[in-house]
PDB file of C-alpha atoms in Angstrom:
ATOM      1  CA  MET A 110    -148.315 -94.002   8.008  1.00 95.00           C
ATOM      2  CA  PRO A 111    -151.722 -95.564   7.197  1.00 96.00           C
ATOM      3  CA  SER A 112    -154.668 -93.504   8.426  1.00 97.00           C
ATOM      4  CA  VAL A 113    -157.896 -95.456   8.860  1.00 97.00           C
ATOM      5  CA  ASP A 114    -161.396 -93.956   8.792  1.00 96.00           C
ATOM      6  CA  ASN A 115    -163.158 -95.084  11.975  1.00 96.00           C
ATOM      7  CA  SER A 116    -166.105 -92.700  11.652  1.00 95.00           C
ATOM      8  CA  GLU A 117    -169.710 -93.849  11.921  1.00 95.00           C
ATOM      9  CA  SER A 118    -169.757 -94.372   8.154  1.00 94.00           C
ATOM     10  CA  SER A 119    -167.330 -97.283   8.586  1.00 95.00           C
ATOM     11  CA  ARG A 120    -170.101 -99.408  10.168  1.00 94.00           C
ATOM     12  CA  ASN A 121    -171.729 -99.935   6.782  1.00 95.00           C
ATOM     13  CA  GLY A 122    -171.627-103.489   5.446  1.00 93.00           C
ATOM     14  CA  ASP A 123    -171.608-102.747   1.730  1.00 93.00           C
ATOM     15  CA  TYR A 124    -168.000-103.982   1.630  1.00 95.00           C
ATOM     16  CA  VAL A 125    -166.996-107.489   2.710  1.00 90.00           C
ATOM     17  CA  PRO A 126    -167.272-107.985   5.649  1.00 92.00           C
ATOM     18  CA  SER A 127    -167.741-104.280   6.541  1.00 94.00           C
ATOM     19  CA  ARG A 128    -166.065-100.990   5.744  1.00 96.00           C
ATOM     20  CA  TRP A 129    -164.105-101.015   8.988  1.00 96.00           C
ATOM     21  CA  GLU A 130    -163.089-104.671   8.824  1.00 95.00           C
ATOM     22  CA  ALA A 131    -162.016-104.206   5.210  1.00 95.00           C
ATOM     23  CA  GLN A 132    -159.771-101.292   6.247  1.00 96.00           C
ATOM     24  CA  ALA A 133    -158.275-103.261   9.139  1.00 95.00           C
ATOM     25  CA  ASP A 134    -157.504-106.237   6.889  1.00 94.00           C
ATOM     26  CA  CYS A 135    -155.970-103.990   4.241  1.00 94.00           C
ATOM     27  CA  THR A 136    -153.872-102.132   6.843  1.00 95.00           C
ATOM     28  CA  ASN A 137    -152.410-105.409   8.072  1.00 93.00           C
ATOM     29  CA  LEU A 138    -151.639-106.354   4.478  1.00 92.00           C
ATOM     30  CA  ILE A 139    -149.867-103.023   3.893  1.00 93.00           C
ATOM     31  CA  PHE A 140    -147.724-103.562   6.985  1.00 93.00           C
ATOM     32  CA  GLN A 141    -146.705-107.062   5.937  1.00 91.00           C
ATOM     33  CA  TYR A 142    -146.023-105.994   2.365  1.00 90.00           C
ATOM     34  CA  LYS A 143    -143.843-102.991   3.257  1.00 90.00           C
ATOM     35  CA  THR A 144    -141.808-104.584   6.048  1.00 90.00           C
ATOM     36  CA  GLN A 145    -141.108-107.708   3.986  1.00 88.00           C
ATOM     37  CA  ALA A 146    -140.180-105.693   0.897  1.00 86.00           C
ATOM     38  CA  ASN A 147    -137.404-103.922   2.797  1.00 87.00           C
ATOM     39  CA  PRO A 148    -136.161-104.650   6.340  1.00 85.00           C
ATOM     40  CA  GLU A 149    -135.552-100.954   7.021  1.00 88.00           C
ATOM     41  CA  SER A 150    -139.133 -99.939   6.247  1.00 91.00           C
ATOM     42  CA  SER A 151    -141.290 -99.062   9.237  1.00 94.00           C
ATOM     43  CA  VAL A 152    -145.052 -98.539   9.450  1.00 95.00           C
ATOM     44  CA  GLY A 153    -147.210 -96.622  11.907  1.00 96.00           C
ATOM     45  CA  LEU A 154    -150.966 -96.291  12.327  1.00 96.00           C
ATOM     46  CA  MET A 155    -153.432 -93.535  13.078  1.00 96.00           C
ATOM     47  CA  SER A 156    -157.182 -93.032  13.067  1.00 96.00           C
ATOM     48  CA  MET A 157    -159.028 -89.963  11.840  1.00 94.00           C
ATOM     49  CA  GLY A 158    -162.517 -90.466  13.274  1.00 93.00           C
ATOM     50  CA  GLY A 159    -164.063 -89.662  16.629  1.00 90.00           C
ATOM     51  CA  SER A 160    -163.432 -86.301  18.225  1.00 89.00           C
ATOM     52  CA  GLY A 161    -160.134 -85.962  16.350  1.00 91.00           C
ATOM     53  CA  PRO A 162    -157.302 -87.901  14.707  1.00 94.00           C
ATOM     54  CA  GLU A 163    -155.145 -90.050  16.979  1.00 94.00           C
ATOM     55  CA  VAL A 164    -151.759 -91.681  16.452  1.00 95.00           C
ATOM     56  CA  LEU A 165    -152.378 -95.284  17.467  1.00 95.00           C
ATOM     57  CA  THR A 166    -148.899 -96.654  16.745  1.00 94.00           C
ATOM     58  CA  THR A 167    -145.668 -94.839  16.025  1.00 93.00           C
ATOM     59  CA  LEU A 168    -143.374 -96.116  13.288  1.00 94.00           C
ATOM     60  CA  THR A 169    -142.521 -99.724  14.062  1.00 93.00           C
ATOM     61  CA  THR A 170    -141.490-103.037  12.529  1.00 93.00           C
ATOM     62  CA  ASN A 171    -143.474-105.060  15.072  1.00 93.00           C
ATOM     63  CA  PRO A 172    -146.779-106.324  13.621  1.00 92.00           C
ATOM     64  CA  GLY A 173    -148.194-106.789  17.116  1.00 93.00           C
ATOM     65  CA  ASN A 174    -148.150-103.027  17.711  1.00 94.00           C
ATOM     66  CA  VAL A 175    -150.234-102.369  14.607  1.00 94.00           C
ATOM     67  CA  LEU A 176    -152.732-105.114  15.445  1.00 93.00           C
ATOM     68  CA  ASP A 177    -153.031-103.764  18.976  1.00 94.00           C
ATOM     69  CA  GLY A 178    -153.741-100.296  17.609  1.00 94.00           C
ATOM     70  CA  LEU A 179    -156.490-101.635  15.350  1.00 94.00           C
ATOM     71  CA  HIS A 180    -158.122-103.563  18.213  1.00 94.00           C
ATOM     72  CA  ARG A 181    -158.112-100.458  20.426  1.00 93.00           C
ATOM     73  CA  THR A 182    -159.834 -98.329  17.795  1.00 94.00           C
ATOM     74  CA  LYS A 183    -163.512 -97.518  18.357  1.00 94.00           C
ATOM     75  CA  ILE A 184    -165.976 -96.569  15.643  1.00 96.00           C
ATOM     76  CA  ARG A 185    -167.379 -93.138  16.495  1.00 94.00           C
ATOM     77  CA  GLY A 186    -167.795 -89.564  15.372  1.00 93.00           C
ATOM     78  CA  GLN A 187    -166.951 -88.190  11.969  1.00 92.00           C
ATOM     79  CA  SER A 188    -163.844 -88.154   9.803  1.00 93.00           C
ATOM     80  CA  HIS A 189    -161.193 -85.401   9.922  1.00 94.00           C
ATOM     81  CA  LEU A 190    -159.228 -85.864   6.707  1.00 95.00           C
ATOM     82  CA  HIS A 191    -157.369 -82.547   6.661  1.00 94.00           C
ATOM     83  CA  THR A 192    -156.243 -82.747  10.290  1.00 95.00           C
ATOM     84  CA  ALA A 193    -155.288 -86.420  10.000  1.00 96.00           C
ATOM     85  CA  ILE A 194    -152.927 -85.736   7.095  1.00 96.00           C
ATOM     86  CA  MET A 195    -151.305 -82.884   9.010  1.00 95.00           C
ATOM     87  CA  ILE A 196    -150.701 -85.049  12.091  1.00 95.00           C
ATOM     88  CA  ALA A 197    -149.432 -87.961   9.994  1.00 96.00           C
ATOM     89  CA  SER A 198    -146.918 -85.689   8.272  1.00 95.00           C
ATOM     90  CA  LEU A 199    -145.653 -84.494  11.665  1.00 94.00           C
ATOM     91  CA  ALA A 200    -145.261 -88.098  12.845  1.00 93.00           C
ATOM     92  CA  LEU A 201    -143.214 -88.919   9.737  1.00 94.00           C
ATOM     93  CA  LYS A 202    -141.156 -85.749  10.049  1.00 91.00           C
ATOM     94  CA  HIS A 203    -139.865 -86.828  13.472  1.00 89.00           C
ATOM     95  CA  ARG A 204    -138.854 -90.314  12.336  1.00 90.00           C
ATOM     96  CA  GLN A 205    -135.490 -91.566  13.637  1.00 88.00           C
ATOM     97  CA  ASN A 206    -134.167 -92.790  10.298  1.00 87.00           C
ATOM     98  CA  LYS A 207    -134.058 -89.669   8.143  1.00 87.00           C
ATOM     99  CA  SER A 208    -133.111 -91.667   5.041  1.00 87.00           C
ATOM    100  CA  GLN A 209    -136.601 -93.166   4.997  1.00 88.00           C
ATOM    101  CA  ARG A 210    -138.984 -91.641   2.486  1.00 90.00           C
ATOM    102  CA  GLN A 211    -142.248 -90.267   3.847  1.00 93.00           C
ATOM    103  CA  ARG A 212    -145.542 -91.767   2.761  1.00 94.00           C
ATOM    104  CA  ILE A 213    -149.125 -91.545   4.011  1.00 96.00           C
ATOM    105  CA  ILE A 214    -151.859 -93.983   2.984  1.00 96.00           C
ATOM    106  CA  VAL A 215    -155.324 -92.577   3.726  1.00 97.00           C
ATOM    107  CA  PHE A 216    -158.516 -94.633   3.901  1.00 97.00           C
ATOM    108  CA  THR A 217    -161.687 -92.599   3.535  1.00 96.00           C
ATOM    109  CA  CYS A 218    -165.244 -93.910   3.575  1.00 95.00           C
ATOM    110  CA  SER A 219    -167.060 -90.741   4.688  1.00 93.00           C
ATOM    111  CA  PRO A 220    -168.573 -87.890   2.699  1.00 91.00           C
ATOM    112  CA  LEU A 221    -166.461 -84.732   2.506  1.00 90.00           C
ATOM    113  CA  SER A 222    -168.687 -81.730   3.141  1.00 81.00           C
ATOM    114  CA  ASP A 223    -167.667 -78.151   2.388  1.00 81.00           C
ATOM    115  CA  ALA A 224    -168.116 -77.269   6.045  1.00 77.00           C
ATOM    116  CA  THR A 225    -165.256 -79.484   7.161  1.00 76.00           C
ATOM    117  CA  GLU A 226    -163.231 -80.354   4.057  1.00 89.00           C
ATOM    118  CA  SER A 227    -163.425 -77.710   1.332  1.00 92.00           C
ATOM    119  CA  GLN A 228    -161.720 -78.355  -1.980  1.00 93.00           C
ATOM    120  CA  ALA A 229    -159.612 -75.208  -1.694  1.00 94.00           C
ATOM    121  CA  SER A 230    -158.216 -76.210   1.704  1.00 94.00           C
ATOM    122  CA  LEU A 231    -157.474 -79.735   0.497  1.00 95.00           C
ATOM    123  CA  VAL A 232    -155.628 -78.487  -2.592  1.00 95.00           C
ATOM    124  CA  LYS A 233    -153.592 -76.107  -0.446  1.00 95.00           C
ATOM    125  CA  LEU A 234    -152.697 -78.967   1.892  1.00 95.00           C
ATOM    126  CA  ALA A 235    -151.735 -81.163  -1.062  1.00 95.00           C
ATOM    127  CA  LYS A 236    -149.315 -78.566  -2.400  1.00 94.00           C
ATOM    128  CA  ARG A 237    -147.747 -78.252   1.035  1.00 94.00           C
ATOM    129  CA  MET A 238    -147.246 -82.019   1.284  1.00 95.00           C
ATOM    130  CA  LYS A 239    -145.731 -82.130  -2.184  1.00 93.00           C
ATOM    131  CA  LYS A 240    -143.299 -79.377  -1.224  1.00 93.00           C
ATOM    132  CA  ASN A 241    -142.225 -81.433   1.815  1.00 92.00           C
ATOM    133  CA  ASN A 242    -141.694 -84.561  -0.361  1.00 92.00           C
ATOM    134  CA  VAL A 243    -144.524 -86.497   1.287  1.00 94.00           C
ATOM    135  CA  ASN A 244    -146.299 -89.030  -0.929  1.00 94.00           C
ATOM    136  CA  ILE A 245    -149.987 -89.467  -0.137  1.00 96.00           C
ATOM    137  CA  ASP A 246    -152.020 -92.409  -1.432  1.00 96.00           C
ATOM    138  CA  ILE A 247    -155.787 -92.309  -1.019  1.00 96.00           C
ATOM    139  CA  ILE A 248    -158.015 -95.390  -0.906  1.00 97.00           C
ATOM    140  CA  ALA A 249    -161.598 -94.146  -1.319  1.00 96.00           C
ATOM    141  CA  LEU A 250    -164.527 -96.427  -0.564  1.00 95.00           C
ATOM    142  CA  GLY A 251    -168.052 -96.114   0.728  1.00 91.00           C
ATOM    143  CA  GLU A 252    -169.390 -92.615   0.120  1.00 86.00           C
ATOM    144  CA  LEU A 253    -168.338 -91.981  -3.460  1.00 90.00           C
ATOM    145  CA  GLY A 254    -170.597 -89.136  -4.514  1.00 90.00           C
ATOM    146  CA  ASP A 255    -169.590 -86.623  -7.161  1.00 92.00           C
ATOM    147  CA  GLU A 256    -168.656 -83.988  -4.566  1.00 92.00           C
ATOM    148  CA  THR A 257    -166.413 -86.348  -2.609  1.00 93.00           C
ATOM    149  CA  THR A 258    -164.675 -87.885  -5.613  1.00 94.00           C
ATOM    150  CA  SER A 259    -164.065 -84.495  -7.246  1.00 94.00           C
ATOM    151  CA  LYS A 260    -162.359 -83.225  -4.060  1.00 95.00           C
ATOM    152  CA  LEU A 261    -160.206 -86.327  -3.808  1.00 95.00           C
ATOM    153  CA  GLN A 262    -159.232 -86.081  -7.468  1.00 95.00           C
ATOM    154  CA  ALA A 263    -158.308 -82.410  -7.064  1.00 95.00           C
ATOM    155  CA  PHE A 264    -156.222 -83.284  -4.007  1.00 96.00           C
ATOM    156  CA  ASN A 265    -154.479 -86.098  -5.870  1.00 95.00           C
ATOM    157  CA  GLU A 266    -153.695 -83.903  -8.879  1.00 94.00           C
ATOM    158  CA  ALA A 267    -152.107 -81.306  -6.594  1.00 95.00           C
ATOM    159  CA  VAL A 268    -150.049 -83.704  -4.465  1.00 94.00           C
ATOM    160  CA  LYS A 269    -148.728 -86.231  -6.945  1.00 89.00           C
ATOM    161  CA  GLY A 270    -145.315 -85.834  -8.491  1.00 77.00           C
ATOM    162  CA  GLY A 271    -143.558 -88.322 -10.719  1.00 69.00           C
ATOM    163  CA  ASP A 272    -144.682 -91.850  -9.915  1.00 72.00           C
ATOM    164  CA  GLY A 273    -145.708 -91.205  -6.298  1.00 79.00           C
ATOM    165  CA  SER A 274    -149.136 -90.540  -4.749  1.00 91.00           C
ATOM    166  CA  HIS A 275    -152.064 -92.508  -6.147  1.00 94.00           C
ATOM    167  CA  LEU A 276    -155.833 -92.351  -5.842  1.00 95.00           C
ATOM    168  CA  GLU A 277    -157.668 -95.685  -5.786  1.00 95.00           C
ATOM    169  CA  ILE A 278    -161.469 -95.478  -5.880  1.00 95.00           C
ATOM    170  CA  VAL A 279    -162.957 -98.827  -4.857  1.00 95.00           C
ATOM    171  CA  HIS A 280    -166.646 -99.418  -5.504  1.00 93.00           C
ATOM    172  CA  PRO A 281    -168.651-102.030  -3.581  1.00 92.00           C
ATOM    173  CA  GLY A 282    -168.396-105.537  -4.964  1.00 89.00           C
ATOM    174  CA  PRO A 283    -167.747-109.171  -4.123  1.00 89.00           C
ATOM    175  CA  ASN A 284    -163.963-108.775  -4.002  1.00 89.00           C
ATOM    176  CA  LEU A 285    -162.052-108.006  -0.829  1.00 91.00           C
ATOM    177  CA  LEU A 286    -160.638-104.514  -0.464  1.00 93.00           C
ATOM    178  CA  SER A 287    -157.182-105.961   0.189  1.00 91.00           C
ATOM    179  CA  ASP A 288    -157.269-107.910  -3.093  1.00 91.00           C
ATOM    180  CA  ILE A 289    -158.038-104.731  -5.024  1.00 92.00           C
ATOM    181  CA  VAL A 290    -155.405-102.644  -3.250  1.00 92.00           C
ATOM    182  CA  VAL A 291    -152.629-105.232  -3.629  1.00 89.00           C
ATOM    183  CA  ALA A 292    -153.095-105.084  -7.415  1.00 89.00           C
ATOM    184  CA  SER A 293    -153.153-101.275  -7.467  1.00 90.00           C
ATOM    185  CA  PRO A 294    -150.075 -99.034  -7.950  1.00 90.00           C
ATOM    186  CA  ILE A 295    -150.158 -98.340  -4.190  1.00 89.00           C
ATOM    187  CA  LEU A 296    -148.697-101.771  -3.434  1.00 85.00           C
ATOM    188  CA  ALA A 297    -147.677-102.930  -6.887  1.00 72.00           C
ATOM    189  CA  GLY A 298    -144.855-100.384  -7.061  1.00 54.00           C
ATOM    190  CA  GLU A 299    -144.498 -96.679  -7.493  1.00 42.00           C
ATOM    191  CA  GLY A 300    -143.896 -97.124 -11.198  1.00 38.00           C
ATOM    192  CA  GLY A 301    -146.582 -99.779 -11.601  1.00 37.00           C
ATOM    193  CA  GLY A 302    -146.000-103.500 -11.834  1.00 37.00           C
ATOM    194  CA  PRO A 303    -145.020-105.840  -8.989  1.00 39.00           C
ATOM    195  CA  ARG A 304    -141.931-104.485  -7.282  1.00 38.00           C
ATOM    196  CA  GLY A 305    -140.282-104.506  -3.947  1.00 36.00           C
ATOM    197  CA  GLY A 306    -139.402-101.339  -2.164  1.00 36.00           C
ATOM    198  CA  GLY A 307    -141.799 -98.596  -1.340  1.00 36.00           C
ATOM    199  CA  GLY A 308    -143.182 -98.245   2.118  1.00 39.00           C
ATOM    200  CA  ASP A 309    -144.873 -95.945   4.541  1.00 55.00           C
ATOM    201  CA  ALA A 310    -141.556 -94.828   5.922  1.00 57.00           C
ATOM    202  CA  GLU A 311    -139.418 -96.552   3.372  1.00 50.00           C
ATOM    203  CA  GLY A 312    -135.985 -97.951   4.090  1.00 48.00           C
ATOM    204  CA  GLU A 313    -132.813 -96.804   2.457  1.00 39.00           C
ATOM    205  CA  GLY A 314    -132.747 -99.754   0.097  1.00 37.00           C
ATOM    206  CA  ALA A 315    -136.425 -99.494  -0.752  1.00 39.00           C
ATOM    207  CA  GLY A 316    -136.888 -99.265  -4.456  1.00 38.00           C
ATOM    208  CA  GLY A 317    -133.136 -99.720  -4.812  1.00 36.00           C
ATOM    209  CA  ALA A 318    -132.054-102.799  -6.650  1.00 34.00           C
ATOM    210  CA  GLN A 319    -135.694-103.816  -7.042  1.00 36.00           C
ATOM    211  CA  GLY A 320    -137.079-100.363  -7.606  1.00 38.00           C
ATOM    212  CA  GLY A 321    -137.474 -98.863 -10.934  1.00 40.00           C
ATOM    213  CA  GLY A 322    -137.305 -96.011 -13.244  1.00 43.00           C
ATOM    214  CA  ASP A 323    -134.321 -95.573 -15.493  1.00 47.00           C
ATOM    215  CA  TYR A 324    -132.056 -94.600 -12.601  1.00 51.00           C
ATOM    216  CA  GLU A 325    -129.280 -96.796 -11.272  1.00 55.00           C
ATOM    217  CA  PHE A 326    -130.530 -98.703  -8.209  1.00 54.00           C
ATOM    218  CA  GLY A 327    -133.967 -97.135  -8.831  1.00 56.00           C
ATOM    219  CA  VAL A 328    -132.951 -93.884  -7.084  1.00 54.00           C
ATOM    220  CA  ASP A 329    -132.770 -90.439  -8.657  1.00 56.00           C
ATOM    221  CA  PRO A 330    -129.382 -88.995  -7.562  1.00 60.00           C
ATOM    222  CA  SER A 331    -130.706 -85.460  -7.898  1.00 56.00           C
ATOM    223  CA  MET A 332    -133.521 -86.186  -5.443  1.00 57.00           C
ATOM    224  CA  ASP A 333    -131.500 -88.152  -2.881  1.00 62.00           C
ATOM    225  CA  PRO A 334    -127.739 -88.009  -3.568  1.00 65.00           C
ATOM    226  CA  GLU A 335    -126.813 -89.499  -0.175  1.00 65.00           C
ATOM    227  CA  LEU A 336    -128.974 -92.560  -0.776  1.00 68.00           C
ATOM    228  CA  ALA A 337    -127.597 -93.042  -4.296  1.00 65.00           C
ATOM    229  CA  LEU A 338    -124.020 -92.776  -2.985  1.00 71.00           C
ATOM    230  CA  ALA A 339    -124.698 -95.250  -0.174  1.00 70.00           C
ATOM    231  CA  LEU A 340    -126.181 -97.781  -2.599  1.00 71.00           C
ATOM    232  CA  ARG A 341    -123.241 -97.405  -4.977  1.00 72.00           C
ATOM    233  CA  MET A 342    -120.697 -97.875  -2.158  1.00 73.00           C
ATOM    234  CA  SER A 343    -122.576-100.930  -0.942  1.00 73.00           C
ATOM    235  CA  MET A 344    -122.492-102.471  -4.418  1.00 75.00           C
ATOM    236  CA  GLU A 345    -118.760-101.757  -4.814  1.00 76.00           C
ATOM    237  CA  GLU A 346    -117.992-103.301  -1.422  1.00 77.00           C
ATOM    238  CA  GLU A 347    -119.954-106.408  -2.351  1.00 76.00           C
ATOM    239  CA  ASN A 348    -118.112-106.727  -5.669  1.00 79.00           C
ATOM    240  CA  ALA A 349    -114.750-106.360  -3.896  1.00 82.00           C
ATOM    241  CA  ARG A 350    -115.723-109.024  -1.370  1.00 81.00           C
ATOM    242  CA  GLN A 351    -116.662-111.449  -4.136  1.00 81.00           C
ATOM    243  CA  GLU A 352    -113.341-110.797  -5.901  1.00 83.00           C
ATOM    244  CA  ARG A 353    -111.423-111.571  -2.699  1.00 85.00           C
ATOM    245  CA  GLU A 354    -113.351-114.801  -2.223  1.00 83.00           C
ATOM    246  CA  ARG A 355    -112.616-115.893  -5.785  1.00 84.00           C
ATOM    247  CA  ALA A 356    -108.904-115.114  -5.355  1.00 85.00           C
ATOM    248  CA  GLN A 357    -108.721-117.054  -2.096  1.00 84.00           C
ATOM    249  CA  GLN A 358    -110.532-119.989  -3.667  1.00 82.00           C
ATOM    250  CA  GLY A 359    -108.095-119.998  -6.582  1.00 78.00           C
ATOM    251  CA  GLN A 360    -105.103-120.031  -4.224  1.00 79.00           C
ATOM    252  CA  ALA A 361    -106.586-122.882  -2.229  1.00 76.00           C
ATOM    253  CA  GLU A 362    -107.112-124.947  -5.382  1.00 72.00           C
ATOM    254  CA  GLY A 363    -103.517-124.252  -6.522  1.00 67.00           C
ATOM    255  CA  LYS A 364    -102.055-125.578  -3.272  1.00 62.00           C
ATOM    256  CA  THR A 365    -103.881-128.890  -3.603  1.00 57.00           C
ATOM    257  CA  GLN A 366    -102.231-129.713  -6.939  1.00 54.00           C
ATOM    258  CA  LEU A 367     -99.295-132.157  -6.626  1.00 51.00           C
ATOM    259  CA  GLU A 368     -95.912-130.807  -7.603  1.00 52.00           C
ATOM    260  CA  SER A 369     -93.718-132.848 -10.010  1.00 53.00           C
ATOM    261  CA  VAL A 370     -90.947-134.876  -8.338  1.00 52.00           C
ATOM    262  CA  PRO A 371     -87.482-134.308  -9.946  1.00 54.00           C
ATOM    263  CA  GLU A 372     -85.344-137.326 -10.828  1.00 53.00           C
ATOM    264  CA  GLU A 373     -82.401-137.962  -8.482  1.00 50.00           C
ATOM    265  CA  GLY A 374     -79.892-138.910 -11.179  1.00 48.00           C
ATOM    266  CA  LYS A 375     -79.345-140.416 -14.592  1.00 46.00           C
ATOM    267  CA  GLN A 376     -79.318-144.140 -15.251  1.00 47.00           C
ATOM    268  CA  GLY A 377     -75.871-145.608 -14.582  1.00 48.00           C
ATOM    269  CA  GLU A 378     -74.930-142.703 -12.312  1.00 47.00           C
ATOM    270  CA  GLY A 379     -76.191-143.846  -8.976  1.00 46.00           C
ATOM    271  CA  GLU A 380     -79.655-144.763 -10.273  1.00 48.00           C
ATOM    272  CA  SER A 381     -80.960-148.145  -9.229  1.00 52.00           C
ATOM    273  CA  GLN A 382     -81.247-150.887 -11.803  1.00 57.00           C
ATOM    274  CA  PRO A 383     -84.347-151.060 -14.034  1.00 57.00           C
ATOM    275  CA  LEU A 384     -87.412-152.723 -12.665  1.00 57.00           C
ATOM    276  CA  LEU A 385     -87.650-155.086 -15.672  1.00 58.00           C
ATOM    277  CA  ASN A 386     -84.808-156.951 -17.399  1.00 63.00           C
ATOM    278  CA  GLN A 387     -84.466-157.697 -21.118  1.00 60.00           C
ATOM    279  CA  ASN A 388     -86.690-160.771 -20.831  1.00 63.00           C
ATOM    280  CA  GLY A 389     -89.483-158.665 -19.353  1.00 57.00           C
ATOM    281  CA  GLU A 390     -89.035-160.253 -15.950  1.00 61.00           C
ATOM    282  CA  ALA A 391     -88.578-158.375 -12.728  1.00 60.00           C
ATOM    283  CA  SER A 392     -85.007-157.371 -12.074  1.00 58.00           C
ATOM    284  CA  GLY A 393     -83.208-159.933  -9.920  1.00 55.00           C
ATOM    285  CA  SER A 394     -85.921-162.464 -10.558  1.00 48.00           C
ATOM    286  CA  GLY A 395     -83.424-164.811 -12.244  1.00 50.00           C
ATOM    287  CA  SER A 396     -80.973-164.807  -9.382  1.00 49.00           C
ATOM    288  CA  ALA A 397     -83.773-165.023  -6.943  1.00 48.00           C
ATOM    289  CA  GLY A 398     -85.098-168.076  -8.735  1.00 48.00           C
ATOM    290  CA  LYS A 399     -81.615-169.612  -8.858  1.00 50.00           C
ATOM    291  CA  ASP A 400     -81.055-169.070  -5.163  1.00 50.00           C
ATOM    292  CA  LYS A 401     -84.368-170.663  -4.454  1.00 48.00           C
ATOM    293  CA  LYS A 402     -83.454-173.702  -6.600  1.00 50.00           C
ATOM    294  CA  ASP A 403     -80.098-174.077  -4.851  1.00 53.00           C
ATOM    295  CA  ASP A 404     -81.851-174.013  -1.513  1.00 52.00           C
ATOM    296  CA  ASP A 405     -84.247-176.732  -2.647  1.00 53.00           C
ATOM    297  CA  ASP A 406     -81.330-178.906  -3.863  1.00 52.00           C
ATOM    298  CA  LYS A 407     -79.553-178.494  -0.550  1.00 51.00           C
ATOM    299  CA  MET A 408     -82.680-179.587   1.267  1.00 53.00           C
ATOM    300  CA  ASP A 409     -82.973-182.696  -0.948  1.00 52.00           C
ATOM    301  CA  THR A 410     -79.301-183.564  -0.388  1.00 49.00           C
ATOM    302  CA  ALA A 411     -79.753-183.226   3.303  1.00 48.00           C
TER     303      ALA A 411
END
């Protein structure tokens, strides 16, 4: 569930082409990346500016829904990071496919003041999300003062577990935000490096055969035994299918081979005379030639 920052701070043009446009482009990239990496992955969209956070698109595999949500978003008000994460976690909790892993990707380009987002409240929220197995990636841009970055770092330290949950601080520069994010661990794979799998509500096979770690299929059986069992059964069924196809192909090739024809009898016991005589001529060729000569003589006599 990506959560974009549509507060007044997103109007700034210190990022190409602007903070808001950079977020919109990166959100579209995240959708394409996750849905193409695994067909069971689904992505939603919400905003956290204005008078309060709003779910713009529920979990979907239709890119048009996400684009429509971005076009309907207005830049106004201030950011509500704490509330947005709470609402996003509720939206993921009520997902239809319970085998999907929960993940929130937060864009923030606004300052985090103690009046609205204290470090203590953010750390408490992070621990709660970690307990509920919700990975939270933060893409920080724009207002990157010491107070804001220290709060985000404290939140990230409290929420991350294993290879999940990353903090990417992006400073202004000539590069597109999407180019920086696509090379970060957020999209490059939960264990780093270019991998498939992962997702905002990640499919059952996400991180499976392509995913990583030292676990079989890239899934820790102690964390998700049902998913590990399903992947193992799927692999065994595929191996059995391939064995059946090879057996059927072998039988088909065996039937096409010509069987040897047994001899009907021994020579002299009903077997026809040899094809060649002792002189190397065709059998009966002598008599045939003689008959032909006799016929010619009869014709001359006549």
